[in-house]
Structures are given as C-alpha cells and as structure tokens.
C-alpha cells in the first residue's frame, strides 16, 4: 500500500502526554493540522486560555510553543467526534489508571477509556485511518483496539470500502518536567506495527525533527512491552538506590558517594541514581503492577514477585521517612508544625500523581501534625484532593493547643518563609530549585526550638544549615 499523506491529526486526550506531544509535533510539521481533543471541556478551555499561566499543565517551554502555534496548526477542541471524522491519523493519549475492582484489581490497567476511544473512532472515521496508541497500555492492547475497530466497522465498510484502519504502538518516553526537551531530542522513537505503509507514514512525521537512526521499528507487542520494561528498569534503579540509602544511614556510608562510585562504572551509568523520597508519577507504579499482572497471568509467579518487590520497597521507603521524622521529633508530632517543601512528584511539574508527598503527608497528619505545605506550581485544591482532607486555612498553633486538637491539619502556604515560620521541622520532599537558595540564618531565627531540617532530595548544603545551630538530617547520610 502507498504511504498515506497525513494532513490532519487528531489526538484524543489533552493531558500530560497528549498536550506536550502534539505541541512539539505541530511545531515541527507546519503542513499538518493538529487538533488535541478531550471530553473534559474545562481542560480544553484552559488549553485555549489567553493567559498562558492557566494552561492545565506546567512544563518548561510548553507555553512558548502553544503561544506560537495555537490557532495556526495547533488546536484544542472538545469536539472529539468531529475531529475523528476528518483525521488521517489519530493518536490515543487517554489515561489508563490501575483497575480498582474486578479481575486484576490493584494491578492491571483499566483500559476502558481506550476502549471507549476505539468505539468513538469506529463510529466516526470516514476513510482509511491510522490509529497510534500513545497511552501506556498493557501488552496486547493494540489487539483489543483492532478487534473493536474491525467488528464495529465490518457493517459500515461494506457500504463504504474506503473505511479501514491500521493500529500502531508508539509509546511515549517523555519525562515530566523535561517533556519538551525529551520530545524534541528523544533517545529513540519506537514504532510497533504490522503494516509497513502505516509505519512509514508515522516515520515520515517524526523524521521532520528526529534522525532516522533513532526511529526503531519493532513488532507491536515488543513495542508495548518495551515501554513497561523501560519504566520497570528505571523504577528498579530508584528502589535499589533507596534501599542502599537506608543501609548507608545504618553503617556510616554516604549514598551520594556510593552513587557516584557505582555510577562511574560505564556498565551501570550515572543517571537515575539519586536517592529520594521514593518514586512517584503516573507511570512507574502502574507499569510495574501491569508487568506483575502479566507475569501472574502467564504463569510466571517468580518473575511477578521479583518486580513487585520494586513497588513494595517504594512503599516501605516512604513509611520509613515519615516514621523517622516522628522519631526525631521526640516520638510525637501531635500539635507540631511541619513545613512541607514540595508536593509535586518531582521538580518542574505541577503533577502530583503518586507523589511521595501524598503518602508522607498523610502519615504525618495521621500522627496529628500541622502541615504548612508549599509548592511553586501545585495549588491547594489539588492538595486537598490528594490528601482527601480540606484545608484548615487559619492556622494558629496556640488556638489548636487550647482546643486540645489531636487531629492533624494542613494549610497551603504560598511563601517559603511563611511556611517555615514558627515550625518545629522543615521537610524537603521535591527538588525545586527555589529550595536550594533558602537563607538558613533567617530560618534558624523564625523556627521553634529545637528545630529540625529534613532533606530527602540532597539539595541542601549541610554546612550552611548546621552552622546556624539547626538540627539536620538528610537521606542516606551515615553521619546523621
Ligand atoms: C517516567 C519515565 O522516565 C518516562 O520515560 C516515562 O515515559 C514516564 O515515566 P516521569 O514519571 O515523568 O517519567 O519522571 P521521572 O523523571 O522518570 O521520575 C519518576 C520518579 O522517580 C520521580 O518521583 C522522581 O523524583 C524519581 N527519581 C528519579 C528519583 O527518586 N531518583 C532519580 O535518580 C530519578
Ligand atoms: P496522561 O498523563 O496519560 O496524559 P492525563 O490524565 O493527564 O493522562 O490525560 C488524559 C486525558 O484523556 C484526560 O484529560 C481525559 O479527560 C481524556 N480522556 C479520557 N478518555 C477520553 C475519551 N474517551 N475522549 C476524550 N478524552 C478522553
């Protein structure tokens, strides 16, 4: 079959993957009209907002691209069906959360949104259409999509033989916080599929900005499994280094020195060896649990257990941090104020999905702490949703003590020193650059004594804190 000329692209799902990916595609393909659609009208309105600070996603460099190409060849629309009907190629970038009930609950991904998209495509496509799955999916989802498309269109295509579909897997490897850079200069682009002409069409699009040598062709299942495996390997490195951090604290070693030493072995490499409060983000846990489910399903319990260990270690590690804070504060945090610096799962994003801050804050609230939470990009509504607890806006320690409140409370603080003022402890959970320039002399004067600083991200210079008389603990430091 001849390569199909792609003039109109529709992306279903205007989230952390769909939005940035299509923005970069539009930037590099001026002859293609790219429309990002979503059934969430509010989200689409935010993408269309004139005030660029209102874009639903914070990613460095994204606002600039949206500003330049929106209205030219980049569009955001809630008219999903209409845009499907005029598209030559459709990207599926919808969310695939872990199933909460039924078969595979707690492990397998729920692909109901992907299924819904396949049905929408089947009912609305008018011509030969290439479907590209971008969402992180369990292996063999492309087959599900194909089956739905085939059965739903068999009747239609008898009347209109020009309706047909090719399904490709093109997993996204962007990392939030550096998504635009990752998309512009990917290590590789993976295209899995059966139909050569469809693969060629997508290759041609990427070739506008990605060297051909970086575009890898695989069969469709390899492509899907490669995505799960890449995330499992990355997450495994983090659980590995976090486990050694605990051992460093016990033995007097320093995790930063250990990381540097092992990372200089070229077989291991230096990336992804930063000990932290445990991995978060929408992909790692979900993808590993998917892998675990697959292994169980295919009768490989030992393999399933091996990978599940990576997630278990992550839970244990987060628990360890909250327990350690309580222990250092004389075994109780009830009525104590703790300034939480950082709620996003990593720096340079407003995403909080699976953030270590959620679990750690919940544990501290359970212990009765009063948290003043600061984050440069996450807002208080999102934090309330994640903690499943309303914000107590007017915090007065004396009042709470008088009322003998044993329950934990939290409030959002939009200024770092306000958050720290009168606190018993500061807990750094996200590596925002804003937290690297804190004036510790000033901090030592505004905290309640004895005061503790906990750094889980190794972004604070210990000497600067210790010289002010503040107590200092950092992750993986045997001298703590
Ligand atoms: C990840 C993969 O990197 C990306 O390829 C895939 O497409 C989606 O999942 P993302 O979750 O956006 O991307 O961020 P990533 O940079 O991988 O960080 C994930 C978590 O690991 C964060 O909580 C981060 O703080 C943590 N992390 C990362 C560490 O604790 N230490 C490290 O050395 C690196
Ligand atoms: P990701 O990180 O994978 O991009 P997000 O949750 O940020 O995930 O984005 C997924 C988007 O997909 C959401 O905005 C959601 O409203 C949208 N979505 C899910 N199902 C459909 C559908 N059937 N039609 C249109 N949009 C959908």
Short mmCIF file of C-alpha atoms and ligand atoms in Angstrom, two decimals:
data_model
loop_
_atom_site.label_atom_id
_atom_site.label_comp_id
_atom_site.label_asym_id
_atom_site.label_seq_id
_atom_site.Cartn_x
_atom_site.Cartn_y
_atom_site.Cartn_z
CA UNK A 1 0.00 0.00 0.00
CA UNK A 2 1.20 3.54 -0.75
CA UNK A 3 2.07 5.79 2.20
CA UNK A 4 -0.91 7.81 3.25
CA UNK A 5 -0.40 11.56 3.14
CA UNK A 6 -1.16 12.93 6.58
CA UNK A 7 -2.83 16.32 6.57
CA UNK A 8 -4.99 16.17 9.69
CA UNK A 9 -4.06 14.65 13.02
CA UNK A 10 -6.48 14.25 15.90
CA UNK A 11 -5.21 13.41 19.37
CA UNK A 12 -7.73 12.06 21.88
CA UNK A 13 -6.71 13.11 25.40
CA UNK A 14 -5.30 16.55 26.25
CA UNK A 15 -3.27 15.51 29.27
CA UNK A 16 0.37 15.35 30.26
CA UNK A 17 1.19 13.17 27.24
CA UNK A 18 -1.23 14.40 24.56
CA UNK A 19 -0.75 18.15 25.13
CA UNK A 20 3.06 18.42 25.01
CA UNK A 21 3.48 15.68 22.37
CA UNK A 22 1.09 17.36 19.93
CA UNK A 23 2.55 20.81 20.64
CA UNK A 24 6.01 19.58 19.59
CA UNK A 25 4.57 17.71 16.60
CA UNK A 26 2.74 20.85 15.42
CA UNK A 27 5.92 22.89 15.82
CA UNK A 28 7.86 20.57 13.52
CA UNK A 29 5.15 19.80 10.98
CA UNK A 30 3.77 23.12 9.71
CA UNK A 31 1.83 21.36 6.93
CA UNK A 32 -0.19 19.21 9.28
CA UNK A 33 -3.24 20.50 11.17
CA UNK A 34 -3.07 19.04 14.67
CA UNK A 35 -6.14 19.05 16.92
CA UNK A 36 -5.94 17.90 20.52
CA UNK A 37 -9.36 16.84 21.75
CA UNK A 38 -10.71 15.96 25.17
CA UNK A 39 -14.20 15.35 26.52
CA UNK A 40 -13.28 17.49 29.51
CA UNK A 41 -14.43 20.94 28.34
CA UNK A 42 -12.83 22.74 31.26
CA UNK A 43 -9.45 21.27 30.33
CA UNK A 44 -9.88 22.35 26.71
CA UNK A 45 -10.85 25.86 27.81
CA UNK A 46 -7.69 26.01 29.89
CA UNK A 47 -5.62 24.94 26.89
CA UNK A 48 -7.27 27.74 24.92
CA UNK A 49 -6.77 30.31 27.66
CA UNK A 50 -5.21 33.60 26.57
CA UNK A 51 -3.43 33.77 29.92
CA UNK A 52 -0.69 31.17 29.37
CA UNK A 53 -0.22 30.66 33.11
CA UNK A 54 -3.65 28.98 33.03
CA UNK A 55 -2.57 26.10 30.75
CA UNK A 56 -3.61 22.91 32.55
CA UNK A 57 -0.08 21.56 32.51
CA UNK A 58 3.10 23.16 33.64
CA UNK A 59 6.12 22.13 31.56
CA UNK A 60 9.11 24.38 30.93
CA UNK A 61 8.95 25.67 27.32
CA UNK A 62 5.41 24.44 26.65
CA UNK A 63 3.72 27.84 26.95
CA UNK A 64 6.04 29.31 24.32
CA UNK A 65 5.18 26.62 21.75
CA UNK A 66 1.45 26.81 22.49
CA UNK A 67 1.57 30.58 22.14
CA UNK A 68 3.31 30.38 18.76
CA UNK A 69 1.34 27.57 17.08
CA UNK A 70 -2.10 27.65 18.70
CA UNK A 71 -4.68 28.80 16.16
CA UNK A 72 -2.23 28.16 13.28
CA UNK A 73 -1.74 24.40 13.05
CA UNK A 74 -2.30 23.51 16.73
CA UNK A 75 -5.87 23.46 18.02
CA UNK A 76 -7.61 22.36 21.20
CA UNK A 77 -11.20 21.20 20.93
CA UNK A 78 -13.86 19.30 22.86
CA UNK A 79 -15.46 18.15 19.58
CA UNK A 80 -13.88 14.71 19.69
CA UNK A 81 -16.14 13.01 17.14
CA UNK A 82 -15.99 15.76 14.54
CA UNK A 83 -12.21 15.78 14.67
CA UNK A 84 -12.03 12.00 14.43
CA UNK A 85 -14.10 12.15 11.25
CA UNK A 86 -11.64 14.42 9.44
CA UNK A 87 -8.42 12.86 10.74
CA UNK A 88 -5.97 10.84 8.68
CA UNK A 89 -4.16 9.77 11.83
CA UNK A 90 -5.47 9.52 15.40
CA UNK A 91 -3.31 9.42 18.50
CA UNK A 92 -4.86 7.86 21.58
CA UNK A 93 -3.42 9.56 24.68
CA UNK A 94 -6.03 8.89 27.32
CA UNK A 95 -5.47 7.82 30.90
CA UNK A 96 -5.22 4.16 31.86
CA UNK A 97 -5.42 4.01 35.67
CA UNK A 98 -4.94 0.82 37.65
CA UNK A 99 -8.18 -1.19 37.98
CA UNK A 100 -9.82 -0.77 41.37
CA UNK A 101 -12.21 -3.70 41.06
CA UNK A 102 -12.83 -6.90 39.14
CA UNK A 103 -10.24 -9.16 37.56
CA UNK A 104 -6.71 -7.80 38.07
CA UNK A 105 -7.87 -5.16 40.61
CA UNK A 106 -4.92 -3.25 42.09
CA UNK A 107 -2.56 -4.39 39.35
CA UNK A 108 -3.92 -4.48 35.80
CA UNK A 109 -4.56 -1.24 33.92
CA UNK A 110 -8.11 -0.26 33.24
CA UNK A 111 -8.34 0.28 29.51
CA UNK A 112 -11.98 1.33 29.48
CA UNK A 113 -11.08 4.81 28.21
CA UNK A 114 -9.01 3.32 25.41
CA UNK A 115 -11.87 1.03 24.52
CA UNK A 116 -14.24 3.99 24.51
CA UNK A 117 -11.89 5.79 22.13
CA UNK A 118 -11.72 2.80 19.80
CA UNK A 119 -15.52 2.75 19.64
CA UNK A 120 -15.65 6.51 19.00
CA UNK A 121 -13.13 6.09 16.20
CA UNK A 122 -15.01 3.14 14.72
CA UNK A 123 -18.25 5.10 14.66
CA UNK A 124 -16.89 8.33 13.27
CA UNK A 125 -13.95 7.66 10.96
CA UNK A 126 -14.75 8.25 7.31
CA UNK A 127 -11.63 6.99 5.50
CA UNK A 128 -8.57 4.87 5.94
CA UNK A 129 -7.25 5.94 9.35
CA UNK A 130 -4.05 5.17 11.20
CA UNK A 131 -4.54 4.75 14.95
CA UNK A 132 -1.48 5.37 17.08
CA UNK A 133 -1.60 4.23 20.69
CA UNK A 134 0.40 6.57 22.90
CA UNK A 135 -1.13 5.79 26.28
CA UNK A 136 0.84 3.37 28.44
CA UNK A 137 -1.04 0.16 27.99
CA UNK A 138 -0.91 -3.46 28.95
CA UNK A 139 0.66 -5.65 26.31
CA UNK A 140 -1.73 -6.73 23.56
CA UNK A 141 -4.00 -3.68 23.87
CA UNK A 142 -3.44 -2.92 20.21
CA UNK A 143 -5.18 -6.21 19.55
CA UNK A 144 -8.20 -5.04 21.57
CA UNK A 145 -8.32 -1.80 19.64
CA UNK A 146 -8.06 -3.67 16.35
CA UNK A 147 -10.83 -6.10 17.29
CA UNK A 148 -13.17 -3.29 18.25
CA UNK A 149 -12.43 -1.40 15.08
CA UNK A 150 -12.86 -4.45 12.90
CA UNK A 151 -16.12 -5.66 14.38
CA UNK A 152 -17.68 -2.22 14.62
CA UNK A 153 -16.81 -1.31 11.08
CA UNK A 154 -17.46 -4.54 9.24
CA UNK A 155 -21.02 -3.43 8.52
CA UNK A 156 -20.09 0.13 7.67
CA UNK A 157 -17.23 -0.77 5.38
CA UNK A 158 -19.48 -2.93 3.24
CA UNK A 159 -21.22 0.29 2.34
CA UNK A 160 -18.05 2.39 2.28
CA UNK A 161 -14.99 0.29 1.37
CA UNK A 162 -12.64 3.21 1.93
CA UNK A 163 -13.03 2.81 5.72
CA UNK A 164 -10.16 0.77 7.12
CA UNK A 165 -7.68 1.01 9.98
CA UNK A 166 -4.08 0.33 10.85
CA UNK A 167 -3.06 0.27 14.51
CA UNK A 168 0.43 1.26 15.60
CA UNK A 169 2.05 1.30 19.01
CA UNK A 170 4.21 4.37 19.58
CA UNK A 171 4.86 4.58 23.31
CA UNK A 172 5.84 7.88 24.86
CA UNK A 173 9.06 8.04 26.83
CA UNK A 174 8.90 11.71 27.85
CA UNK A 175 9.69 12.50 31.41
CA UNK A 176 7.62 15.22 33.06
CA UNK A 177 9.49 18.41 33.86
CA UNK A 178 11.69 17.93 30.79
CA UNK A 179 8.94 16.80 28.39
CA UNK A 180 9.62 19.39 25.69
CA UNK A 181 13.35 18.66 25.58
CA UNK A 182 12.64 14.90 25.62
CA UNK A 183 10.17 15.24 22.77
CA UNK A 184 12.46 17.46 20.69
CA UNK A 185 15.54 15.29 21.24
CA UNK A 186 14.33 11.78 22.03
CA UNK A 187 16.82 8.97 22.70
CA UNK A 188 14.65 6.89 20.39
CA UNK A 189 11.19 6.75 18.87
CA UNK A 190 9.63 3.33 18.93
CA UNK A 191 7.05 2.32 16.33
CA UNK A 192 5.46 -1.09 16.59
CA UNK A 193 3.12 -2.34 13.92
CA UNK A 194 2.35 -4.78 11.17
CA UNK A 195 1.53 -2.64 8.17
CA UNK A 196 4.72 -1.21 6.64
CA UNK A 197 2.97 1.70 4.93
CA UNK A 198 1.42 2.88 8.20
CA UNK A 199 4.79 2.66 9.95
CA UNK A 200 6.31 4.63 7.06
CA UNK A 201 3.69 7.37 7.43
CA UNK A 202 4.46 7.83 11.12
CA UNK A 203 8.21 7.58 10.48
CA UNK A 204 7.89 10.36 7.94
CA UNK A 205 6.25 12.62 10.51
CA UNK A 206 8.97 12.03 13.12
CA UNK A 207 11.69 12.43 10.50
CA UNK A 208 10.85 16.13 10.43
CA UNK A 209 12.90 16.50 13.60
CA UNK A 210 14.26 13.12 14.71
CA UNK A 211 17.24 11.47 12.93
CA UNK A 212 16.09 8.31 11.12
CA UNK A 213 18.69 6.23 13.01
CA UNK A 214 16.73 6.91 16.20
CA UNK A 215 13.43 5.65 14.88
CA UNK A 216 13.16 1.98 15.79
CA UNK A 217 10.67 -0.41 14.19
CA UNK A 218 9.50 -3.43 16.13
CA UNK A 219 6.57 -5.75 16.16
CA UNK A 220 3.60 -4.35 18.02
CA UNK A 221 3.94 -6.50 21.15
CA UNK A 222 7.64 -5.74 21.56
CA UNK A 223 6.84 -2.05 21.39
CA UNK A 224 4.17 -2.30 24.08
CA UNK A 225 6.32 -4.47 26.33
CA UNK A 226 9.36 -2.22 25.83
CA UNK A 227 7.50 0.66 27.42
CA UNK A 228 6.58 -1.33 30.53
CA UNK A 229 10.08 -2.75 30.75
CA UNK A 230 11.83 0.62 30.38
CA UNK A 231 9.79 2.05 33.24
CA UNK A 232 10.29 -1.07 35.37
CA UNK A 233 14.07 -0.86 34.89
CA UNK A 234 14.14 2.84 35.76
CA UNK A 235 11.97 2.38 38.85
CA UNK A 236 14.08 -0.59 39.88
CA UNK A 237 17.17 1.64 39.95
CA UNK A 238 15.42 4.04 42.30
CA UNK A 239 14.26 1.32 44.68
CA UNK A 240 17.78 -0.13 44.57
CA UNK A 241 19.45 3.14 45.45
CA UNK A 242 16.85 3.98 48.11
CA UNK A 243 17.40 0.58 49.74
CA UNK A 244 21.14 1.25 49.88
CA UNK A 245 20.44 4.73 51.33
CA UNK A 246 18.88 3.02 54.35
CA UNK A 247 21.96 0.86 54.68
CA UNK A 248 24.22 3.92 54.43
CA UNK A 249 22.40 5.55 57.33
CA UNK A 250 22.95 2.42 59.39
CA UNK A 251 26.60 1.93 58.53
CA UNK A 252 28.11 5.40 58.27
CA UNK A 253 28.41 5.42 54.47
CA UNK A 254 27.08 8.26 52.32
CA UNK A 255 24.64 7.44 49.49
CA UNK A 256 25.89 10.33 47.33
CA UNK A 257 29.40 8.90 47.45
CA UNK A 258 28.13 5.38 46.79
CA UNK A 259 26.03 6.63 43.83
CA UNK A 260 28.99 8.48 42.36
CA UNK A 261 31.25 5.47 42.77
CA UNK A 262 28.90 2.95 41.18
CA UNK A 263 27.64 5.38 38.52
CA UNK A 264 31.14 5.86 37.14
CA UNK A 265 31.13 2.24 36.07
CA UNK A 266 30.08 2.68 32.45
CA UNK A 267 28.07 -0.53 32.59
CA UNK A 268 25.89 0.97 35.34
CA UNK A 269 25.91 4.62 34.25
CA UNK A 270 25.35 7.69 36.39
CA UNK A 271 21.70 8.55 35.67
CA UNK A 272 18.76 7.64 37.87
CA UNK A 273 20.87 7.01 40.94
CA UNK A 274 19.61 9.87 43.11
CA UNK A 275 18.18 8.60 46.37
CA UNK A 276 14.96 10.43 47.18
CA UNK A 277 11.63 10.07 48.97
CA UNK A 278 10.54 7.25 46.65
CA UNK A 279 9.41 7.33 43.05
CA UNK A 280 6.11 8.88 42.06
CA UNK A 281 4.50 9.88 38.79
CA UNK A 282 1.74 8.34 36.76
CA UNK A 283 3.81 5.60 35.14
CA UNK A 284 6.26 3.71 37.33
CA UNK A 285 3.97 2.05 39.84
CA UNK A 286 1.23 1.47 37.31
CA UNK A 287 3.53 -0.04 34.72
CA UNK A 288 5.30 -2.35 37.15
CA UNK A 289 1.97 -3.57 38.52
CA UNK A 290 0.90 -4.20 34.95
CA UNK A 291 4.02 -6.25 34.41
CA UNK A 292 3.34 -8.14 37.64
CA UNK A 293 -0.19 -8.88 36.47
CA UNK A 294 1.05 -10.08 33.08
CA UNK A 295 3.61 -12.38 34.69
CA UNK A 296 1.00 -13.85 37.03
CA UNK A 297 -1.40 -14.27 34.15
CA UNK A 298 1.20 -16.11 32.08
CA UNK A 299 2.17 -18.39 34.97
CA UNK A 300 5.43 -16.73 35.97
CA UNK A 301 4.96 -16.12 39.73
CA UNK A 302 8.70 -15.79 40.48
CA UNK A 303 9.07 -13.06 37.86
CA UNK A 304 5.95 -11.34 39.18
CA UNK A 305 7.33 -11.38 42.71
CA UNK A 306 10.68 -10.02 41.56
CA UNK A 307 9.10 -6.91 40.04
CA UNK A 308 6.51 -6.45 42.76
CA UNK A 309 9.44 -6.09 45.16
CA UNK A 310 10.34 -2.79 43.47
CA UNK A 311 6.95 -1.31 44.38
CA UNK A 312 6.94 -2.80 47.88
CA UNK A 313 10.34 -1.30 48.59
CA UNK A 314 9.00 2.09 47.48
CA UNK A 315 6.09 1.91 49.99
CA UNK A 316 8.44 0.81 52.75
CA UNK A 317 10.83 3.63 51.98
CA UNK A 318 8.12 6.30 52.19
CA UNK A 319 6.90 4.86 55.50
CA UNK A 320 10.44 4.89 56.76
CA UNK A 321 10.74 8.63 56.10
CA UNK A 322 7.58 9.63 57.93
CA UNK A 323 8.45 7.37 60.88
CA UNK A 324 11.92 8.85 61.05
CA UNK A 325 10.54 12.40 61.21
CA UNK A 326 8.26 11.40 64.10
CA UNK A 327 11.13 9.68 65.91
CA UNK A 328 13.44 12.70 65.62
CA UNK A 329 10.70 14.96 66.98
CA UNK A 330 10.73 13.03 70.28
CA UNK A 331 8.29 10.36 69.13
CA UNK A 332 5.33 12.66 68.60
CA UNK A 333 4.28 15.30 66.10
CA UNK A 334 0.83 15.99 67.52
CA UNK A 335 0.29 19.75 67.51
CA UNK A 336 3.71 20.32 65.96
CA UNK A 337 4.05 22.40 62.84
CA UNK A 338 5.95 20.86 59.95
CA UNK A 339 6.73 22.85 56.86
CA UNK A 340 6.46 20.62 53.79
CA UNK A 341 8.54 21.95 50.92
CA UNK A 342 7.32 20.41 47.69
CA UNK A 343 4.21 18.45 46.80
CA UNK A 344 4.77 17.63 43.10
CA UNK A 345 6.25 14.18 42.44
CA UNK A 346 9.35 15.83 41.02
CA UNK A 347 10.53 19.36 40.20
CA UNK A 348 9.32 21.37 37.19
CA UNK A 349 5.87 19.86 37.01
CA UNK A 350 2.52 20.56 38.64
CA UNK A 351 1.70 16.84 38.56
CA UNK A 352 1.14 15.17 41.92
CA UNK A 353 0.10 11.69 40.78
CA UNK A 354 1.64 9.08 43.11
CA UNK A 355 3.83 11.79 44.65
CA UNK A 356 5.77 10.60 47.71
CA UNK A 357 4.49 13.79 49.40
CA UNK A 358 0.95 12.39 49.45
CA UNK A 359 1.83 9.29 51.46
CA UNK A 360 4.28 11.08 53.75
CA UNK A 361 1.89 13.97 54.47
CA UNK A 362 -0.99 11.56 55.12
CA UNK A 363 1.16 9.65 57.62
CA UNK A 364 2.13 12.85 59.43
CA UNK A 365 -1.46 14.10 59.50
CA UNK A 366 -2.48 10.76 60.93
CA UNK A 367 0.06 11.38 63.69
CA UNK A 368 -1.62 14.73 64.43
CA UNK A 369 0.86 17.09 62.78
CA UNK A 370 0.01 20.55 61.47
CA UNK A 371 1.41 20.84 57.97
CA UNK A 372 2.07 24.06 56.11
CA UNK A 373 2.51 22.87 52.55
CA UNK A 374 4.37 24.89 49.94
CA UNK A 375 4.84 24.14 46.27
CA UNK A 376 5.64 26.62 43.49
CA UNK A 377 3.25 25.01 40.97
CA UNK A 378 0.73 22.78 42.75
CA UNK A 379 -2.38 24.52 44.04
CA UNK A 380 -4.30 23.97 47.27
CA UNK A 381 -7.33 22.36 45.56
CA UNK A 382 -5.14 19.62 44.14
CA UNK A 383 -3.50 19.02 47.53
CA UNK A 384 -6.91 18.78 49.22
CA UNK A 385 -7.97 16.20 46.62
CA UNK A 386 -4.79 14.16 47.08
CA UNK A 387 -4.91 14.24 50.88
CA UNK A 388 -8.68 13.71 50.87
CA UNK A 389 -8.86 16.39 53.50
CA UNK A 390 -9.99 20.03 53.48
CA UNK A 391 -7.51 22.80 54.09
CA UNK A 392 -7.72 24.49 57.52
CA UNK A 393 -6.98 27.98 56.36
CA UNK A 394 -6.45 29.93 59.56
CA UNK A 395 -3.82 28.02 61.46
CA UNK A 396 -2.98 29.20 64.96
CA UNK A 397 -0.91 26.75 66.96
CA UNK A 398 -1.91 28.29 70.32
CA UNK A 399 -5.58 28.07 69.43
CA UNK A 400 -5.26 24.42 68.41
CA UNK A 401 -3.37 23.59 71.60
CA UNK A 402 -6.02 25.37 73.69
CA UNK A 403 -8.71 23.42 71.92
CA UNK A 404 -6.62 20.30 72.60
CA UNK A 405 -6.98 19.30 68.95
CA UNK A 406 -5.33 15.96 68.42
CA UNK A 407 -6.21 15.77 64.77
CA UNK A 408 -3.80 16.67 62.03
CA UNK A 409 -4.49 19.74 59.90
CA UNK A 410 -2.90 21.32 56.89
CA UNK A 411 -2.89 24.64 55.11
CA UNK A 412 -1.38 25.89 51.87
CA UNK A 413 1.40 28.41 52.14
CA UNK A 414 2.45 30.42 49.09
CA UNK A 415 5.65 31.75 50.62
CA UNK A 416 8.59 29.63 51.80
CA UNK A 417 9.47 31.64 54.94
CA UNK A 418 5.83 31.94 55.94
CA UNK A 419 5.58 28.16 55.66
CA UNK A 420 8.65 27.74 57.87
CA UNK A 421 7.72 30.44 60.40
CA UNK A 422 7.21 29.01 63.88
CA UNK A 423 7.63 25.44 62.59
CA UNK A 424 9.30 22.63 64.50
CA UNK A 425 10.57 20.97 61.36
CA UNK A 426 11.10 21.53 57.65
CA UNK A 427 10.77 18.53 55.34
CA UNK A 428 12.05 18.94 51.78
CA UNK A 429 10.24 16.48 49.50
CA UNK A 430 10.59 17.92 45.99
CA UNK A 431 13.84 19.16 44.47
CA UNK A 432 12.55 22.57 43.32
CA UNK A 433 15.42 24.99 42.70
CA UNK A 434 13.62 27.51 44.97
CA UNK A 435 14.57 25.34 47.96
CA UNK A 436 18.29 25.38 47.17
CA UNK A 437 18.61 29.09 47.96
CA UNK A 438 16.97 29.22 51.37
CA UNK A 439 18.61 31.58 53.87
CA UNK A 440 19.21 29.22 56.79
CA UNK A 441 20.39 32.02 59.10
CA UNK A 442 16.98 33.61 58.69
CA UNK A 443 15.27 30.23 59.11
CA UNK A 444 17.08 29.50 62.37
CA UNK A 445 15.59 32.69 63.83
CA UNK A 446 11.99 32.03 62.87
CA UNK A 447 11.60 28.35 63.81
CA UNK A 448 10.51 26.98 67.16
CA UNK A 449 13.38 25.25 69.03
CA UNK A 450 14.59 22.54 68.89
CA UNK A 451 14.24 22.74 65.12
CA UNK A 452 14.86 20.05 62.56
CA UNK A 453 15.57 20.23 58.83
CA UNK A 454 14.99 17.01 56.86
CA UNK A 455 16.31 16.86 53.31
CA UNK A 456 15.11 13.85 51.31
CA UNK A 457 16.43 15.22 48.00
CA UNK A 458 20.05 16.12 48.85
CA UNK A 459 19.59 19.67 47.61
CA UNK A 460 20.70 21.49 50.75
CA UNK A 461 24.34 22.09 51.65
CA UNK A 462 24.62 20.59 55.14
CA UNK A 463 27.30 23.03 56.35
CA UNK A 464 25.05 26.05 55.73
CA UNK A 465 22.34 24.59 57.96
CA UNK A 466 24.46 23.05 60.68
CA UNK A 467 26.41 26.27 61.31
CA UNK A 468 23.20 28.04 62.29
CA UNK A 469 22.52 25.53 65.10
CA UNK A 470 19.59 23.85 63.35
CA UNK A 471 19.45 20.05 63.54
CA UNK A 472 19.96 18.50 60.12
CA UNK A 473 19.11 15.09 58.65
CA UNK A 474 19.47 14.02 55.08
CA UNK A 475 18.63 10.82 53.33
CA UNK A 476 21.33 8.20 53.11
CA UNK A 477 23.84 10.07 55.23
CA UNK A 478 25.53 7.80 57.75
CA UNK A 479 26.70 10.80 59.75
CA UNK A 480 23.10 11.80 60.63
C1 LIG B 1 8.88 8.27 33.69
C2 LIG B 1 9.92 7.81 32.65
O1 LIG B 1 11.18 8.43 32.94
C3 LIG B 1 9.45 8.18 31.26
O2 LIG B 1 10.35 7.68 30.28
C4 LIG B 1 8.05 7.58 31.02
O3 LIG B 1 7.55 7.96 29.76
C5 LIG B 1 7.08 8.02 32.11
O4 LIG B 1 7.61 7.71 33.40
P1 LIG B 1 8.25 10.58 34.83
O5 LIG B 1 7.42 9.76 35.74
O6 LIG B 1 7.65 11.78 34.19
O7 LIG B 1 8.83 9.68 33.64
O8 LIG B 1 9.54 11.12 35.64
P2 LIG B 1 10.95 10.50 36.05
O9 LIG B 1 11.97 11.54 35.84
O10 LIG B 1 11.21 9.19 35.47
O11 LIG B 1 10.80 10.36 37.65
C6 LIG B 1 9.95 9.41 38.25
C7 LIG B 1 10.14 9.43 39.75
O12 LIG B 1 11.42 8.93 40.11
C8 LIG B 1 10.05 10.82 40.38
O13 LIG B 1 9.33 10.74 41.58
C9 LIG B 1 11.50 11.19 40.63
O14 LIG B 1 11.66 12.11 41.68
C10 LIG B 1 12.08 9.84 40.99
N1 LIG B 1 13.53 9.76 40.77
C11 LIG B 1 14.04 9.86 39.51
C12 LIG B 1 14.38 9.54 41.86
O15 LIG B 1 13.93 9.43 43.01
N2 LIG B 1 15.73 9.44 41.62
C13 LIG B 1 16.27 9.53 40.38
O16 LIG B 1 17.51 9.41 40.27
C14 LIG B 1 15.41 9.76 39.29
P1 LIG B 2 -1.63 11.24 30.67
O1 LIG B 2 -0.61 11.54 31.73
O2 LIG B 2 -1.57 9.80 30.19
O3 LIG B 2 -1.60 12.21 29.54
P2 LIG B 2 -3.98 12.57 31.76
O4 LIG B 2 -4.93 12.09 32.80
O5 LIG B 2 -3.14 13.78 32.02
O6 LIG B 2 -3.07 11.31 31.37
O7 LIG B 2 -4.78 12.86 30.40
C1 LIG B 2 -5.69 12.00 29.81
C2 LIG B 2 -6.84 12.84 29.23
O8 LIG B 2 -7.67 11.98 28.42
C3 LIG B 2 -7.77 13.46 30.27
O9 LIG B 2 -7.78 14.86 30.10
C4 LIG B 2 -9.16 12.82 29.96
O10 LIG B 2 -10.23 13.76 30.13
C5 LIG B 2 -9.01 12.45 28.50
N1 LIG B 2 -9.91 11.37 28.05
C6 LIG B 2 -10.09 10.14 28.59
N2 LIG B 2 -10.98 9.41 27.87
C7 LIG B 2 -11.38 10.18 26.82
C8 LIG B 2 -12.28 10.00 25.71
N3 LIG B 2 -12.92 8.84 25.52
N4 LIG B 2 -12.46 11.03 24.86
C9 LIG B 2 -11.78 12.18 25.04
N5 LIG B 2 -10.91 12.42 26.04
C10 LIG B 2 -10.70 11.44 26.93
#
